[in-house]
Structure formats: structure tokens, C-alpha cells
XYZ file of C-alpha atoms in Angstrom:
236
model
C 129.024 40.724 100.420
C 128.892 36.957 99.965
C 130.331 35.153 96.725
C 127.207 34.380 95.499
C 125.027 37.306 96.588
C 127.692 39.681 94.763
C 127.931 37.440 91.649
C 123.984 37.026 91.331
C 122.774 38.696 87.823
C 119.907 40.587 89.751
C 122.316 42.434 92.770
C 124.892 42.825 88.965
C 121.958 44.616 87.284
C 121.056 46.391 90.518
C 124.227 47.429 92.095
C 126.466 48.166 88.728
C 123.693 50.037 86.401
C 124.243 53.300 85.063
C 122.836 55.128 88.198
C 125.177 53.831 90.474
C 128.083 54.654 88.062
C 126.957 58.446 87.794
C 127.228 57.891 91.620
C 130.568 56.425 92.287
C 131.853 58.694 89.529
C 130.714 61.710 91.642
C 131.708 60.124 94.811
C 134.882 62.895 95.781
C 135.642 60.212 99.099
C 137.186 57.419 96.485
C 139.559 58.462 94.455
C 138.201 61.981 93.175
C 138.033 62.672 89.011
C 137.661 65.058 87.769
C 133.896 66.193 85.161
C 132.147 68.690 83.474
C 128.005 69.920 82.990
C 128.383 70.543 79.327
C 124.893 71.147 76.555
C 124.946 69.813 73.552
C 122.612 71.249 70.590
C 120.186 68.364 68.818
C 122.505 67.483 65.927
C 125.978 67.670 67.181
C 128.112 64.531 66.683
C 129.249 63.042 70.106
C 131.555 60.187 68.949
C 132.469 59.600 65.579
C 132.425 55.420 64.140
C 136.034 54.209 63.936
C 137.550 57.366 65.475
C 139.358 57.588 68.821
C 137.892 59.417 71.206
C 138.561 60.629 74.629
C 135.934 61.065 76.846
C 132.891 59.472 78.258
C 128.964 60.790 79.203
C 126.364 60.060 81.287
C 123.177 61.278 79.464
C 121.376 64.147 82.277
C 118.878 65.273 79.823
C 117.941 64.327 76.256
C 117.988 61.549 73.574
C 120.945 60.581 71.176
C 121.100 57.887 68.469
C 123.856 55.120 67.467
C 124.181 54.207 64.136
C 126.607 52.280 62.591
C 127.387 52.670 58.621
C 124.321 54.655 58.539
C 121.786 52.235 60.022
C 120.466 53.591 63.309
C 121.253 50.689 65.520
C 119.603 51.750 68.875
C 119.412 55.252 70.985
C 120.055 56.394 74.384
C 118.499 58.237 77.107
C 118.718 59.783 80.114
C 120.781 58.021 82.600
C 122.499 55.974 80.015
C 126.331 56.292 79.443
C 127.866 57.214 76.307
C 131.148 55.434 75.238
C 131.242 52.661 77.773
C 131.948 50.198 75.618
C 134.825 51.419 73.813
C 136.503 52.860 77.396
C 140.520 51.860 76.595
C 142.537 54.967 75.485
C 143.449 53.483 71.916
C 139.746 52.256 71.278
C 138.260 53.584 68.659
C 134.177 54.224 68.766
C 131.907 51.279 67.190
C 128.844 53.917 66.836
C 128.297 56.937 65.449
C 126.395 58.904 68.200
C 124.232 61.914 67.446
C 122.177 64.117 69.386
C 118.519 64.132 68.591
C 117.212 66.272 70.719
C 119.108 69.447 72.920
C 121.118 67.452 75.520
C 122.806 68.179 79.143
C 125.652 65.414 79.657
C 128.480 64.513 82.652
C 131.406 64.442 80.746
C 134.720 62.799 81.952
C 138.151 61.688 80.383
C 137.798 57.726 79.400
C 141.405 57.934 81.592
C 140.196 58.579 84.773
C 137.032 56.682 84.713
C 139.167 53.135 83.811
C 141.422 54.523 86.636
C 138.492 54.830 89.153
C 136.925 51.777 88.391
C 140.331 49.797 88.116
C 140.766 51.613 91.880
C 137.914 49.613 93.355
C 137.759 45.709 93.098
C 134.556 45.259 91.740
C 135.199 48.340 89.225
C 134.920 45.607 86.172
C 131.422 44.831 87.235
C 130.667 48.110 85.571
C 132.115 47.521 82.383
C 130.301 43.791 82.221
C 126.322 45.448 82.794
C 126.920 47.677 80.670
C 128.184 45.153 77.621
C 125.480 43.325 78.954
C 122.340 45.714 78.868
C 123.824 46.142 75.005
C 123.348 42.587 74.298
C 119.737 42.521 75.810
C 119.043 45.250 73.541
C 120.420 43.267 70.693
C 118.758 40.106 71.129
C 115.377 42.417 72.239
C 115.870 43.714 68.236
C 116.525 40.309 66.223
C 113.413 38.691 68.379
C 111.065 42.118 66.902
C 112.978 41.346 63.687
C 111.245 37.601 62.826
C 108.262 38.901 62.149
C 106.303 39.900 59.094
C 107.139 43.459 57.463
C 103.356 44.576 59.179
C 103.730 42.642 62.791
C 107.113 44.019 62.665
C 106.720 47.512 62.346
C 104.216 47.243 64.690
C 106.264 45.786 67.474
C 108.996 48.305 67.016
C 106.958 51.072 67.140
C 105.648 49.879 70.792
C 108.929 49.070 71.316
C 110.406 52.307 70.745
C 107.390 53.860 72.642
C 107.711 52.110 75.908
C 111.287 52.899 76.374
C 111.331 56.484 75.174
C 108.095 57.719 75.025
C 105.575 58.328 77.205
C 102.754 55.698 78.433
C 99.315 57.342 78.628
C 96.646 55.419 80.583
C 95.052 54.704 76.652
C 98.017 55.878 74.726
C 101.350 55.463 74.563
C 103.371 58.426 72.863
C 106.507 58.327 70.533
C 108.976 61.252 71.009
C 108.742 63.952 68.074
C 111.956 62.791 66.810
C 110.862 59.296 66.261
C 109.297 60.170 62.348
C 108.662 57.215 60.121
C 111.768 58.137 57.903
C 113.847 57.354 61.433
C 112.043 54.237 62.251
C 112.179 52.920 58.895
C 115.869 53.403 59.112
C 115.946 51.606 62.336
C 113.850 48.340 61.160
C 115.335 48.433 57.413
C 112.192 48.880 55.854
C 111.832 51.358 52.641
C 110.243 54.931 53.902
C 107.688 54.383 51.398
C 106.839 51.144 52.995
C 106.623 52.344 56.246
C 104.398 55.536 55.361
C 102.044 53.028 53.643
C 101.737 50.656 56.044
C 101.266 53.322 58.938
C 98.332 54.722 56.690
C 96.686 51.438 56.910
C 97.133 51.522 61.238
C 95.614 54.535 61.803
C 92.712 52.935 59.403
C 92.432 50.084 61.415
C 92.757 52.433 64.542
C 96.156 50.909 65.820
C 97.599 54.473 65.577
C 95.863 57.314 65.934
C 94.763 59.828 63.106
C 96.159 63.703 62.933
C 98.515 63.376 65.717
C 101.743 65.789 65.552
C 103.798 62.389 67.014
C 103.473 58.992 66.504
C 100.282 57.678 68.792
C 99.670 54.142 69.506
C 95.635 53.074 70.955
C 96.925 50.994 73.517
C 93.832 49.143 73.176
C 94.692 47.506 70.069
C 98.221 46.898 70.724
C 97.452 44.910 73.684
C 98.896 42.153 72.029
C 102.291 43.847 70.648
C 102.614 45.400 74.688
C 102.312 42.242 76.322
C 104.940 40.646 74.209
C 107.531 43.996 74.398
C 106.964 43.880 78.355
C 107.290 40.394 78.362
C 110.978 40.529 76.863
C 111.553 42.398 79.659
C 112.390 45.429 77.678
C 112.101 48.077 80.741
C 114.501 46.063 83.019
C 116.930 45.850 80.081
């Protein structure tokens, strides 16, 4: 592949994501590793903050949260990779990660995956899309973050329910798991706060009334879904 074609962000985002790491990690014809199907229950701690730890997963099935000193600080889904970015043997983990739902994970040694990748010259390319996927996320966060408590809680909701929820043709749907005591954490708002405002969406029919999960009427977040999709949240 030519200098530039390799080094251009899109083939990067395209060619290195987490899919084609679950790929090349499974690929027996270069330098065979060795991994394991394991379940996890919703609740069990995956990596503990400022520990050591050993191994790395690519998510199969389920949703896990990162928090650091309590503060949830994102969460990860299914085909994401747990522990990436603290892959050297004396690294210690930035997050706390916790299942939040029953989970089915590849699990592999942080040893042989740096081996692998260290085995193949573009190996690093993996490392870099993954630090930089974080960052998107990051930046994707402080933008939702500039706006008033109301606007902001707003955003982050739609946020949250286009990348882990599920997009109706006139609703989009929050995961169970995602209660206003968990988003609250997530934005830094008080719980309080965050029950009273919601009270005053479903009023105003920006969520909807006696649902189990969180339910957002697409029709009035039209605004608050063009500006999520517009950060470019589900290429992230």
C-alpha cells in the first residue's frame, strides 16, 4: 500500500478498528496466540483503576462502564476492546471497568497481543486508533458539556442513545441500565437535578411518559440528533 494511502486517517480508521483487531488476533496463519470465550455476570469488576493487570478483551456481547475515581467516564460495547490503552506488562489500568449488563468477552494475555502486533509492521497502527477513537470520545463529551444544565442533559441523553441504544423510526431507546442516577453520574449533575429536570421532558413531550427505559420522541429532539450525528459520534 502506498505511503499516503496507508497513512490516510480514513484507510487508519478503516483498516486498524477494533474489528479488524478481533481478526488479526484470531488469524492462526501469523503468529498464532493463544484466547479464551469467557462470561462475565453484570457487576463483576474487569480491571481495577491503578492496578496491574494482565489481560486484554474484545467485548462479543454486552455493555461495561469506565469510571475513574467514581465518575463514570464513558462505556463500551460490543466490538470494543477492553484494556488497549494500558497494553505494556507494568501498566497499570487508568479505568475502573465494570460490567453492566451479563457479558461474553475474547480474552487474551496483554503479552502476546504486544507480541503479535509488534510481529507485523503496521502492528502500532492498532494501538494509535484506538488512543484515538478515546480522544474523539473525549472531545465528543467536553463539546455536550458547554451547554446549559437543561440543553445538556438533553444532548447526553441522545448521545448515550444513539451509540448504545436502539433507534426506532420515532424513538430512540436507552438501554435499561442507563437510569437517571447513572447518567447523572456521567454528566455531574445532582440525581435530584436530573429526576427533576427529566419530569419537566416528558411534560414537554421530549421523553416519553411511563416507559420502563429512558424514551426519547425523536421528533422533538431533532435538534439535539442533528448536532450528536453531526459530531460524527457513530464513526467515532
Amino acid at each position: 500500500m502506498p505511503y499516503q494511502e496507508l497513512f490516510d486517517k480514513q484507510v487508519v480508521s478503516k483498516q486498524f478498528n477494533s474489528d479488524q483487531l478481533l481478526k488479526l488476533l484470531l488469524d492462526d496463519s501469523i503468529y498464532p496466540i493463544a484466547h479464551e470465550i469467557i462470561q462475565v455476570k453484570k457487576g463483576t469488576i474487569l480491571l481495577h483503576e491503578d492496578e496491574v493487570h494482565e489481560y486484554l478483551y474484545i467485548i462479543q456481547s454486552g455493555l461495561c462502564s469506565t469510571t475513574k475515581d467514581g465518575h463514570i467516564k464513558s462505556f463500551l460495547k460490543e466490538e470494543e476492546v477492553i484494556g488497549m490503552n494500558n497494553i505494556l506488562g507494568n501498566e497499570a489500568s487508568s479505568f475502573t471497568i465494570a460490567a453492566l449488563t451479563n457479558m461474553v468477552l475474547l480474552k487474551f494475555t496483554k503479552e502476546d497481543v504486544m507480541l503479535k502486533l509488534m510481529h507485523l509492521q503496521e502492528g502500532l497502527f492498532f494501538l494509535y486508533n484506538d488512543m484515538k477513537t478515546m480522544n474523539q470520545h473525549m472531545v465528543q463529551r467536553d463539546v455536550l458539556h458547554v451547554v446549559d444544565t437543561k440543553e445538556r442533559l438533553k444532548m447526553n441523553i441522545v448521545y448515550l442513545g444513539v451509540l448504545y441504544g436502539n433507534e426506532m423510526q420515532d424513538e430512540l431507546i436507552l438501554p435499561k441500565n442507563f437510569t437517571k442516577k447513572m447518567i447523572s453520574n456521567f454528566i455531574n449533575l445532582t440525581p435530584t437535578t436530573v429526576y427533576n429536570i427529566c419530569k419537566q421532558l416528558v411534560e414537554e413531550g421530549f421523553l416519553l411518559e411511563g416507559a420502563q427505559n429512558i424514551v426519547v420522541n425523536k421528533e422533538e429532539a431533532a435538534h439535539e440528533l442533528a448536532v450528536i450525528k453531526g459530531l460524527g459520534v457513530l464513526n467515532a
